[in-house]
Amino acid sequence: KHWSAKVQKEAVWTAISALPGSTNLISLPTGSGKSLIFQLLSVLEGLTVVVVPTISLAIDHFESSEKLLKNHNVNPRYYVSGQDAQSLAKAIGSGQTKLVFLSPEALISGKMGTPITQQIENGTLRNLVIDEAHIIEGWGSHFRVDFQLLATQRRQWMKICEDKGKKI
C-alpha cells in the first residue's frame, strides 16, 4: 500500500512515536487518511479507544477497520445504546478487542466508563482518540455535555495512571 499523502505518513509517525501521556493534535484535510492513525495504533500493544460524535461514524470506522485489520488480531468493536454492554466489556477486559469506537456519552456517563476505567487501572489502555474534535467548540458548551467532560475525565485517568506508575 501507499501513503495517501506525505502529511499522512508524517501524522502516523507522530502518533506512533508519541511519548506515553502526551497529547497530540492531528489535523488533516477530509479524505487524507486520518483513520489510518488510530487503526495503526490499535495494532500496537494495548487498547485504543476512539470517541466519535455519531453512530454512523462509529459504524463506518468499525467497518473500514475490520476490513483493513482483519489479519492483525485487533477485532474492532463499537457500542451504541441498546447493545449488549456486558459482552463488549468482557471483550475489552480479556483483550479480545484492541480497538473500540464509543460515543462520549457511553464513555463518560454510560455503560462503557467502568470497563474503560478498569483498563486504565490495569495499564492496558494505550490510546484515547477524539475523532472530529474540532466540532466540540462549534457546538458550544451546553450541547452534548459529555464531550465537554472528556478533558476532565482524561485528567482523572492520567492521575490513576500516575498513582500506579503508568502512562497512557
Backbone as a printed PyTorch tensor [residue, N CA C, xyz], in Angstrom:
tensor([[[  0.8370,  -1.1880,   0.0000],
         [  0.0000,   0.0000,   0.0000],
         [  0.8800,   1.2500,   0.0000]],

        [[  0.2720,   2.3420,  -0.4060],
         [  0.9740,   3.6160,  -0.4660],
         [  0.2980,   4.6200,   0.4600]],

        [[  1.0840,   5.5840,   0.8960],
         [  0.5250,   6.6730,   1.6940],
         [ -0.3430,   7.5370,   0.7930]],

        [[ -1.4570,   8.0260,   1.3250],
         [ -2.3330,   8.8740,   0.5140],
         [ -1.7150,  10.2480,   0.3030]],

        [[ -0.8530,  10.6550,   1.2160],
         [ -0.1550,  11.9340,   1.1020],
         [  1.0300,  11.9160,   2.0630]],

        [[  2.0010,  12.7600,   1.8080],
         [  3.1690,  12.8400,   2.6880],
         [  2.7530,  13.2250,   4.1110]],

        [[  1.7440,  14.1010,   4.2270],
         [  1.3020,  14.5140,   5.5630],
         [  0.6760,  13.3460,   6.3320]],

        [[  0.0790,  12.3920,   5.6220],
         [ -0.4650,  11.2210,   6.2950],
         [  0.6700,  10.4180,   6.9320]],

        [[  1.7310,  10.2150,   6.1850],
         [  2.8820,   9.4770,   6.7000],
         [  3.4680,  10.1910,   7.9250]],

        [[  3.5870,  11.5130,   7.8570],
         [  4.1220,  12.2820,   8.9800],
         [  3.1950,  12.2070,  10.1910]],

        [[  1.8980,  12.2530,   9.9610],
         [  0.9350,  12.1860,  11.0590],
         [  0.9740,  10.8200,  11.7350]],

        [[  1.0550,   9.7660,  10.9460],
         [  1.1460,   8.4140,  11.5080],
         [  2.4230,   8.2880,  12.3320]],

        [[  3.5310,   8.7590,  11.7990],
         [  4.7950,   8.6800,  12.5330],
         [  4.7120,   9.4580,  13.8460]],

        [[  4.1130,  10.6360,  13.8150],
         [  3.9520,  11.4370,  15.0260],
         [  3.1530,  10.6620,  16.0710]],

        [[  2.0770,  10.0290,  15.6550],
         [  1.2190,   9.3030,  16.5910],
         [  1.9020,   8.0620,  17.1610]],

        [[  2.5330,   7.2760,  16.3220],
         [  3.1120,   6.0190,  16.8360],
         [  4.4050,   6.2410,  17.6110]],

        [[  5.0370,   7.3890,  17.4350],
         [  6.2750,   7.6590,  18.1790],
         [  6.0480,   8.6030,  19.3610]],

        [[  4.7940,   8.9530,  19.6350],
         [  4.4860,   9.8590,  20.7440],
         [  4.8240,   9.2070,  22.0800]],

        [[  5.2670,  10.0060,  22.9980],
         [  5.5750,   9.5160,  24.3370],
         [  4.2910,   9.1980,  25.0900]],

        [[  4.3000,   8.1680,  25.9340],
         [  3.1170,   7.8810,  26.7580],
         [  2.7420,   9.1150,  27.5810]],

        [[  1.4540,   9.3760,  27.6670],
         [  0.9620,  10.5190,  28.4190],
         [  0.9140,  11.8120,  27.6400]],

        [[  1.3910,  11.7910,  26.4140],
         [  1.4010,  13.0180,  25.6200],
         [  0.0620,  13.2210,  24.9260]],

        [[ -0.1630,  14.4490,  24.5100],
         [ -1.3580,  14.8040,  23.7550],
         [ -0.9130,  15.3000,  22.3930]],

        [[ -1.5340,  14.7840,  21.3580],
         [ -1.2230,  15.2020,  20.0010],
         [ -2.4820,  15.6860,  19.3210]],

        [[ -2.3750,  16.7970,  18.6450],
         [ -3.4780,  17.3000,  17.8360],
         [ -3.0720,  17.1100,  16.3840]],

        [[ -3.8150,  16.2560,  15.7060],
         [ -3.5080,  15.9680,  14.3140],
         [ -4.6850,  16.4300,  13.4720]],

        [[ -4.4260,  17.3790,  12.6140],
         [ -5.4690,  17.9510,  11.7690],
         [ -5.0410,  17.7980,  10.3160]],

        [[ -5.8180,  17.0230,   9.5900],
         [ -5.5570,  16.8000,   8.1710],
         [ -6.8530,  17.0330,   7.4030]],

        [[ -6.7480,  17.3670,   6.1330],
         [ -7.9640,  17.5730,   5.3300],
         [ -8.8200,  16.3070,   5.2560]],

        [[-10.0940,  16.4890,   5.0530],
         [-11.0130,  15.3730,   4.8740],
         [-10.5170,  14.4890,   3.7350]],

        [[-10.5300,  13.1940,   3.9730],
         [-10.1270,  12.2440,   2.9440],
         [ -8.6330,  11.9990,   2.8460]],

        [[ -7.8620,  12.5450,   3.7880],
         [ -6.4050,  12.3780,   3.7070],
         [ -5.8950,  11.2030,   4.5290]],

        [[ -6.7840,  10.4290,   5.1200],
         [ -6.3700,   9.1930,   5.7730],
         [ -6.0940,   9.2870,   7.2580]],

        [[ -6.7980,  10.1420,   7.9720],
         [ -6.5940,  10.2470,   9.4230],
         [ -6.9480,   8.9480,  10.1370]],

        [[ -7.9270,   8.2270,   9.6280],
         [ -8.3570,   6.9870,  10.2830],
         [ -7.2260,   5.9770,  10.3810]],

        [[ -6.3200,   5.9980,   9.4340],
         [ -5.1980,   5.0690,   9.4680],
         [ -4.3750,   5.2500,  10.7400]],

        [[ -4.3760,   6.4400,  11.2890],
         [ -3.5950,   6.6970,  12.5040],
         [ -4.0950,   5.8190,  13.6440]],

        [[ -5.3770,   5.8920,  13.9810],
         [ -5.8500,   5.0690,  15.0990],
         [ -5.8830,   3.5980,  14.7420]],

        [[ -6.0350,   3.2850,  13.4590],
         [ -6.0140,   1.8780,  13.0630],
         [ -4.6300,   1.2770,  13.3040]],

        [[ -3.5880,   2.0080,  12.9500],
         [ -2.2280,   1.5060,  13.1850],
         [ -1.8810,   1.4940,  14.6730]],

        [[ -2.3520,   2.4880,  15.4170],
         [ -2.1200,   2.4810,  16.8640],
         [ -2.7150,   1.2250,  17.5010]],

        [[ -3.8500,   0.7720,  16.9910],
         [ -4.5080,  -0.3960,  17.5750],
         [ -3.7500,  -1.6910,  17.3310]],

        [[ -2.9060,  -1.7100,  16.3270],
         [ -2.1140,  -2.9030,  16.0480],
         [ -1.0040,  -3.0510,  17.0940]],

        [[ -0.5870,  -1.9290,  17.6570],
         [  0.4420,  -1.9450,  18.6840],
         [ -0.1450,  -2.4630,  19.9970]],

        [[  0.6430,  -2.4940,  21.0190],
         [  0.2360,  -3.0000,  22.3250],
         [ -0.9190,  -2.2060,  22.9350]],

        [[ -1.8260,  -2.8970,  23.5930],
         [ -2.8620,  -2.2460,  24.3730],
         [ -4.1220,  -1.9170,  23.6080]],

        [[ -5.0070,  -1.2240,  24.3170],
         [ -6.3220,  -0.8620,  23.8160],
         [ -6.3200,   0.5690,  23.2920]],

        [[ -6.9870,   0.7830,  22.1720],
         [ -7.2070,   2.1160,  21.6190],
         [ -8.7050,   2.3900,  21.6360]],

        [[ -9.0960,   3.4960,  22.2780],
         [-10.4920,   3.9190,  22.3320],
         [-10.6310,   5.1620,  21.4700]],

        [[-11.5820,   5.1300,  20.5460],
         [-11.8440,   6.2650,  19.6730],
         [-13.2310,   6.8030,  20.0110]],

        [[-13.2770,   8.0650,  20.4320],
         [-14.5500,   8.7170,  20.7510],
         [-15.0390,   9.4060,  19.4900]],

        [[-16.2550,   9.0570,  19.0860],
         [-16.8310,   9.5730,  17.8480],
         [-18.1400,  10.3020,  18.1350]],

        [[-18.4770,  11.3200,  17.3340],
         [-19.6830,  12.1010,  17.6090],
         [-20.9900,  11.4790,  17.1260]],

        [[-20.9250,  10.5210,  16.2100],
         [-22.1660,   9.9540,  15.6750],
         [-22.0700,   8.4400,  15.5610]],

        [[-23.2240,   7.7970,  15.6280],
         [-23.2860,   6.3470,  15.4690],
         [-22.8330,   5.9520,  14.0700]],

        [[-23.2440,   6.7210,  13.0790],
         [-22.8750,   6.3710,  11.7010],
         [-21.3610,   6.4200,  11.5160]],

        [[-20.6970,   7.3550,  12.1570],
         [-19.2350,   7.4110,  12.0580],
         [-18.6020,   6.2170,  12.7760]],

        [[-19.1460,   5.8320,  13.9200],
         [-18.6450,   4.6460,  14.6280],
         [-18.7540,   3.4120,  13.7360]],

        [[-19.8890,   3.2660,  13.0800],
         [-20.1010,   2.1060,  12.2090],
         [-19.1690,   2.1660,  10.9950]],

        [[-19.0110,   3.3330,  10.3890],
         [-18.0910,   3.4830,   9.2530],
         [-16.6640,   3.1300,   9.6590]],

        [[-16.2190,   3.6690,  10.7910],
         [-14.8590,   3.3670,  11.2700],
         [-14.7080,   1.8840,  11.5900]],

        [[-15.7200,   1.3090,  12.2080],
         [-15.6890,  -0.1140,  12.5280],
         [-15.5290,  -0.9390,  11.2540]],

        [[-16.3650,  -0.6590,  10.2640],
         [-16.3310,  -1.4460,   9.0240],
         [-15.0030,  -1.3130,   8.2940]],

        [[-14.4800,  -0.0950,   8.1920],
         [-13.1990,   0.0670,   7.4890],
         [-12.0610,  -0.5550,   8.2900]],

        [[-12.1230,  -0.4550,   9.6080],
         [-11.0720,  -1.0460,  10.4530],
         [-11.1200,  -2.5650,  10.4040]],

        [[-12.3180,  -3.1050,  10.4370],
         [-12.4750,  -4.5550,  10.3700],
         [-11.8710,  -5.0980,   9.0790]],

        [[-12.1270,  -4.4080,   7.9980],
         [-11.6030,  -4.8280,   6.6950],
         [-10.0780,  -4.6970,   6.6380]],

        [[ -9.5610,  -3.5430,   7.0590],
         [ -8.1220,  -3.2950,   6.9820],
         [ -7.3200,  -4.1570,   7.9530]],

        [[ -7.8710,  -4.4150,   9.1310],
         [ -7.1140,  -5.0580,  10.2060],
         [ -7.4770,  -6.5200,  10.4180]],

        [[ -8.1410,  -7.1380,   9.4450],
         [ -8.6490,  -8.4920,   9.6360],
         [ -7.5620,  -9.5090,   9.9590]],

        [[ -6.3510,  -9.2890,   9.5630],
         [ -5.2680, -10.2380,   9.8220],
         [ -4.3310,  -9.7850,  10.9380]],

        [[ -4.7850,  -8.8500,  11.7690],
         [ -3.9000,  -8.2870,  12.7970],
         [ -4.3990,  -8.5050,  14.2210]],

        [[ -5.3760,  -9.3660,  14.4250],
         [ -5.8690,  -9.7060,  15.7560],
         [ -6.3000,  -8.4830,  16.5670]],

        [[ -6.9610,  -7.5390,  15.8960],
         [ -7.4320,  -6.3150,  16.5590],
         [ -8.8980,  -6.4560,  16.9760]],

        [[ -9.7210,  -7.0960,  16.1520],
         [-11.1320,  -7.3210,  16.4260],
         [-11.8440,  -6.0300,  16.8560]],

        [[-11.9280,  -5.0450,  15.9620],
         [-12.5770,  -3.7820,  16.3300],
         [-14.0400,  -3.9870,  16.7250]],

        [[-14.4990,  -3.1180,  17.6140],
         [-15.8800,  -3.1680,  18.0890],
         [-16.3980,  -1.7410,  18.2380]],

        [[-17.7020,  -1.6110,  18.2820],
         [-18.3080,  -0.3210,  18.5950],
         [-19.4800,  -0.5760,  19.5290]],

        [[-19.8840,   0.4750,  20.2220],
         [-21.0020,   0.3550,  21.1420],
         [-22.0070,   1.4560,  20.8740]],

        [[-23.2600,   1.0560,  20.7940],
         [-24.3680,   2.0080,  20.7420],
         [-25.3910,   1.5580,  21.7690]],

        [[-26.1650,   2.5030,  22.2540],
         [-27.1890,   2.2170,  23.2430],
         [-28.0850,   1.0860,  22.7530]],

        [[-28.3730,   0.1630,  23.6390],
         [-29.2210,  -0.9620,  23.2880],
         [-28.4440,  -2.2290,  22.9910]],

        [[-27.1420,  -2.1060,  22.7320],
         [-26.3240,  -3.2950,  22.5130],
         [-25.9930,  -3.9370,  23.8570]],

        [[-25.4680,  -5.1310,  23.7990],
         [-25.0590,  -5.8520,  24.9940],
         [-23.7500,  -5.2620,  25.5220]],

        [[-23.8580,  -4.4100,  26.5280],
         [-22.6800,  -3.7460,  27.0980],
         [-21.7660,  -4.7470,  27.7970]],

        [[-22.3310,  -5.7750,  28.4210],
         [-21.5150,  -6.7550,  29.1370],
         [-20.6140,  -7.5330,  28.1920]],

        [[-21.1190,  -7.8490,  27.0160],
         [-20.3210,  -8.5750,  26.0270],
         [-19.1130,  -7.7410,  25.5960]],

        [[-19.3540,  -6.4630,  25.3390],
         [-18.2450,  -5.5970,  24.9530],
         [-17.2870,  -5.3940,  26.1140]],

        [[-17.8090,  -5.2060,  27.3140],
         [-16.9400,  -5.0460,  28.4940],
         [-16.0510,  -6.2770,  28.6760]],

        [[-16.6060,  -7.4470,  28.4550],
         [-15.8340,  -8.6910,  28.5600],
         [-14.7410,  -8.7440,  27.4870]],

        [[-15.0900,  -8.3610,  26.2570],
         [-14.1080,  -8.3610,  25.1630],
         [-12.9830,  -7.3730,  25.4440]],

        [[-13.3350,  -6.2290,  26.0180],
         [-12.3120,  -5.2360,  26.3730],
         [-11.4210,  -5.7850,  27.4790]],

        [[-12.0390,  -6.3180,  28.5320],
         [-11.2860,  -6.8130,  29.6820],
         [-10.3770,  -7.9800,  29.3790]],

        [[-10.7920,  -8.8300,  28.4500],
         [ -9.9960, -10.0110,  28.1110],
         [ -8.9590,  -9.7460,  27.0280]],

        [[ -8.9930,  -8.5420,  26.4580],
         [ -8.0650,  -8.2310,  25.3730],
         [ -8.5100,  -8.7790,  24.0320]],

        [[ -9.7530,  -9.2530,  23.9390],
         [-10.2620,  -9.7840,  22.6760],
         [-10.4350,  -8.6940,  21.6310]],

        [[-10.5650,  -7.4550,  22.0700],
         [-10.6250,  -6.3320,  21.1460],
         [ -9.5620,  -5.3250,  21.5410]],

        [[ -8.9380,  -4.7230,  20.5420],
         [ -7.9050,  -3.7170,  20.7860],
         [ -8.2890,  -2.3520,  20.2320]],

        [[ -9.4940,  -2.2580,  19.6330],
         [ -9.9630,  -1.0050,  19.0490],
         [-11.4620,  -0.8940,  19.2750]],

        [[-11.8660,   0.1680,  20.0050],
         [-13.2700,   0.3480,  20.3510],
         [-13.7030,   1.7590,  19.9850]],

        [[-14.8710,   1.8590,  19.3520],
         [-15.4600,   3.1430,  18.9840],
         [-16.6470,   3.4110,  19.9090]],

        [[-16.6080,   4.5570,  20.5960],
         [-17.6310,   4.8970,  21.5780],
         [-18.0900,   6.3240,  21.4050]],

        [[-19.3300,   6.5790,  21.7800],
         [-19.8120,   7.9540,  21.8740],
         [-19.2620,   8.5360,  23.1740]],

        [[-19.1910,   9.8600,  23.2800],
         [-18.7470,  10.4470,  24.5500],
         [-19.7030,  10.0830,  25.6910]],

        [[-20.9900,   9.9540,  25.3840],
         [-21.9610,   9.5990,  26.4140],
         [-21.7230,   8.1830,  26.9480]],

        [[-21.4250,   7.2370,  26.0780],
         [-21.1520,   5.8690,  26.5200],
         [-19.9080,   5.8200,  27.3940]],

        [[-18.9480,   6.6480,  27.0850],
         [-17.6850,   6.6440,  27.8170],
         [-17.7730,   7.4040,  29.1390]],

        [[-18.4140,   8.5490,  29.1400],
         [-18.4170,   9.4100,  30.3250],
         [-19.5420,   9.0610,  31.2930]],

        [[-20.7580,   8.9690,  30.8190],
         [-21.8810,   8.7560,  31.7350],
         [-22.6270,   7.4530,  31.4700]],

        [[-22.1380,   6.6700,  30.5360],
         [-22.8400,   5.4480,  30.1600],
         [-22.1500,   4.1840,  30.6310]],

        [[-22.4700,   3.1070,  29.9590],
         [-22.0710,   1.7710,  30.3910],
         [-20.6200,   1.4010,  30.0830]],

        [[-19.9030,   2.1850,  29.3270],
         [-18.5290,   1.8380,  28.9840],
         [-17.4870,   2.5340,  29.8650]],

        [[-17.9260,   3.4760,  30.6930],
         [-16.9890,   4.1890,  31.5590],
         [-16.2520,   3.2700,  32.5160]],

        [[-16.9740,   2.3650,  33.1520],
         [-16.3460,   1.4560,  34.1190],
         [-15.3750,   0.4810,  33.4470]],

        [[-15.7600,  -0.1950,  32.3620],
         [-14.7890,  -1.1050,  31.7320],
         [-13.5300,  -0.3850,  31.2340]],

        [[-13.6840,   0.8390,  30.7330],
         [-12.5060,   1.5700,  30.2540],
         [-11.6470,   1.9970,  31.4430]],

        [[-12.2640,   2.4490,  32.5220],
         [-11.5030,   2.8150,  33.7200],
         [-10.7500,   1.5990,  34.2530]],

        [[-11.3440,   0.4320,  34.2000],
         [-10.6500,  -0.7890,  34.6280],
         [ -9.4120,  -1.0480,  33.7720]],

        [[ -9.5060,  -0.7590,  32.4780],
         [ -8.3440,  -0.9530,  31.6130],
         [ -7.2410,   0.0580,  31.9370]],

        [[ -7.6470,   1.2360,  32.3500],
         [ -6.6570,   2.2260,  32.7740],
         [ -5.9810,   1.7480,  34.0460]],

        [[ -6.7640,   1.2430,  34.9790],
         [ -6.1990,   0.7260,  36.2320],
         [ -5.2850,  -0.4670,  35.9750]],

        [[ -5.6090,  -1.2730,  34.9620],
         [ -4.7850,  -2.4280,  34.5980],
         [ -3.5850,  -2.0520,  33.7410]],

        [[ -3.5750,  -0.8260,  33.2480],
         [ -2.4700,  -0.3810,  32.4030],
         [ -2.5590,  -0.8370,  30.9610]],

        [[ -3.7550,  -1.2210,  30.5100],
         [ -3.8580,  -1.7160,  29.1360],
         [ -4.4000,  -0.6940,  28.1460]],

        [[ -4.9890,   0.4180,  28.6280],
         [ -5.4150,   1.4640,  27.6850],
         [ -4.1750,   2.2320,  27.2540]],

        [[ -3.9420,   2.2840,  25.9650],
         [ -2.7570,   2.9600,  25.4480],
         [ -3.0830,   4.2490,  24.7070]],

        [[ -4.2610,   4.3170,  24.0740],
         [ -4.5800,   5.4760,  23.2460],
         [ -6.0290,   5.8790,  23.4280]],

        [[ -6.2360,   7.1650,  23.6330],
         [ -7.5610,   7.7550,  23.6600],
         [ -7.5860,   8.7710,  22.5320]],

        [[ -8.4240,   8.5110,  21.5360],
         [ -8.5040,   9.3480,  20.3450],
         [ -9.8620,  10.0280,  20.3230]],

        [[ -9.8680,  11.3350,  20.1440],
         [-11.1120,  12.0840,  19.9940],
         [-11.2280,  12.4270,  18.5110]],

        [[-12.1110,  11.7320,  17.8300],
         [-12.2860,  11.9580,  16.4000],
         [-13.2350,  13.1380,  16.1910]],

        [[-12.9430,  13.9370,  15.2050],
         [-13.7510,  15.1220,  14.8920],
         [-13.7910,  16.1010,  16.0650]],

        [[-12.6950,  16.2360,  16.7810],
         [-12.6400,  17.0920,  17.9690],
         [-12.9440,  18.5490,  17.6550]],

        [[-12.6970,  18.9670,  16.4330],
         [-12.9290,  20.3750,  16.0780],
         [-14.4020,  20.7800,  16.2050]],

        [[-15.3030,  19.8220,  16.1920],
         [-16.7200,  20.1790,  16.2790],
         [-17.1520,  20.5380,  17.6880]],

        [[-16.3870,  20.1550,  18.6870],
         [-16.7830,  20.3860,  20.0780],
         [-16.9650,  21.8670,  20.3530]],

        [[-16.0010,  22.6600,  19.9760],
         [-16.0880,  24.0990,  20.2230],
         [-17.2500,  24.7260,  19.4580]],

        [[-17.4560,  24.2910,  18.2450],
         [-18.5260,  24.8480,  17.4330],
         [-19.9120,  24.5470,  17.9750]],

        [[-20.0600,  23.4180,  18.6500],
         [-21.3530,  23.0610,  19.2100],
         [-21.6990,  23.8770,  20.4440]],

        [[-20.6910,  24.3650,  21.1250],
         [-20.9470,  25.1580,  22.3310],
         [-20.8810,  24.3220,  23.5930]],

        [[-20.7850,  24.9950,  24.7130],
         [-20.5390,  24.3240,  25.9930],
         [-21.7520,  23.6090,  26.5740]],

        [[-22.9330,  23.8240,  26.0490],
         [-24.1170,  23.1900,  26.6190],
         [-24.6630,  22.0500,  25.7660]],

        [[-24.1090,  21.8610,  24.5770],
         [-24.5730,  20.7950,  23.7040],
         [-23.6820,  19.5790,  23.8900]],

        [[-24.2650,  18.4450,  24.1880],
         [-23.5270,  17.2010,  24.4080],
         [-22.4500,  17.4100,  25.4640]],

        [[-22.8820,  17.5910,  26.6540],
         [-22.0190,  17.9190,  27.7840],
         [-20.9180,  16.8800,  27.9710]],

        [[-21.1830,  15.6140,  27.6570],
         [-20.1630,  14.5890,  27.8540],
         [-18.9280,  14.8370,  26.9930]],

        [[-19.0830,  15.4790,  25.8440],
         [-17.9130,  15.8940,  25.0710],
         [-17.0760,  16.8680,  25.8860]],

        [[-17.7510,  17.7890,  26.5610],
         [-17.0520,  18.7960,  27.3570],
         [-16.3200,  18.1550,  28.5370]],

        [[-16.8210,  17.0270,  29.0170],
         [-16.2510,  16.3730,  30.1860],
         [-15.0810,  15.4520,  29.8560]],

        [[-14.8080,  15.2390,  28.5810],
         [-13.7140,  14.3400,  28.2000],
         [-12.3700,  14.7870,  28.7690]],

        [[-12.0990,  16.0760,  28.7380],
         [-10.8100,  16.5670,  29.2460],
         [-10.6680,  16.3020,  30.7370]],

        [[-11.7310,  16.5420,  31.4850],
         [-11.6990,  16.2820,  32.9280],
         [-11.5180,  14.7950,  33.1970]],

        [[-12.2410,  13.9620,  32.4570],
         [-12.1140,  12.5140,  32.6420],
         [-10.7020,  12.0400,  32.3110]],

        [[-10.1360,  12.5740,  31.2510],
         [ -8.7710,  12.1980,  30.8780],
         [ -7.8010,  12.5630,  31.9910]],

        [[ -7.9420,  13.7510,  32.5650],
         [ -7.0670,  14.1430,  33.6800],
         [ -7.2120,  13.1810,  34.8590]],

        [[ -8.4220,  12.7500,  35.1520],
         [ -8.6320,  11.7880,  36.2320],
         [ -7.9610,  10.4560,  35.9080]],

        [[ -8.0900,  10.0180,  34.6630],
         [ -7.4430,   8.7750,  34.2600],
         [ -5.9240,   8.8990,  34.3040]],

        [[ -5.4120,  10.0500,  33.9070],
         [ -3.9600,  10.2660,  33.9600],
         [ -3.4660,  10.1950,  35.4120]],

        [[ -4.2580,  10.6940,  36.3390],
         [ -3.9170,  10.6410,  37.7660],
         [ -3.8890,   9.1950,  38.2450]],

        [[ -4.8600,   8.3880,  37.8200],
         [ -4.8670,   6.9650,  38.1650],
         [ -3.5810,   6.3180,  37.6710]],

        [[ -3.2160,   6.6020,  36.4390],
         [ -2.0010,   6.0330,  35.8530],
         [ -0.7660,   6.4880,  36.6250]],

        [[ -0.7030,   7.7610,  36.9200],
         [  0.4340,   8.3190,  37.6550],
         [  0.5770,   7.6330,  39.0150]],

        [[ -0.5470,   7.4510,  39.7070],
         [ -0.5290,   6.7960,  41.0170],
         [ -0.0310,   5.3580,  40.9220]],

        [[ -0.2310,   4.7290,  39.7790],
         [  0.2030,   3.3450,  39.5750],
         [  1.5440,   3.2520,  38.8610]],

        [[  2.1440,   4.4250,  38.5710],
         [  3.4240,   4.4460,  37.8780],
         [  3.3320,   4.0820,  36.4170]],

        [[  2.1820,   4.3460,  35.8050],
         [  1.9660,   4.0230,  34.3890],
         [  1.5480,   5.2670,  33.6460]],

        [[  1.5560,   5.1780,  32.3150],
         [  1.1100,   6.2940,  31.4770],
         [  0.2880,   5.7460,  30.3270]],

        [[ -0.7150,   6.5760,  29.9060],
         [ -1.4720,   6.2140,  28.7030],
         [ -1.0840,   7.1820,  27.6060]]])
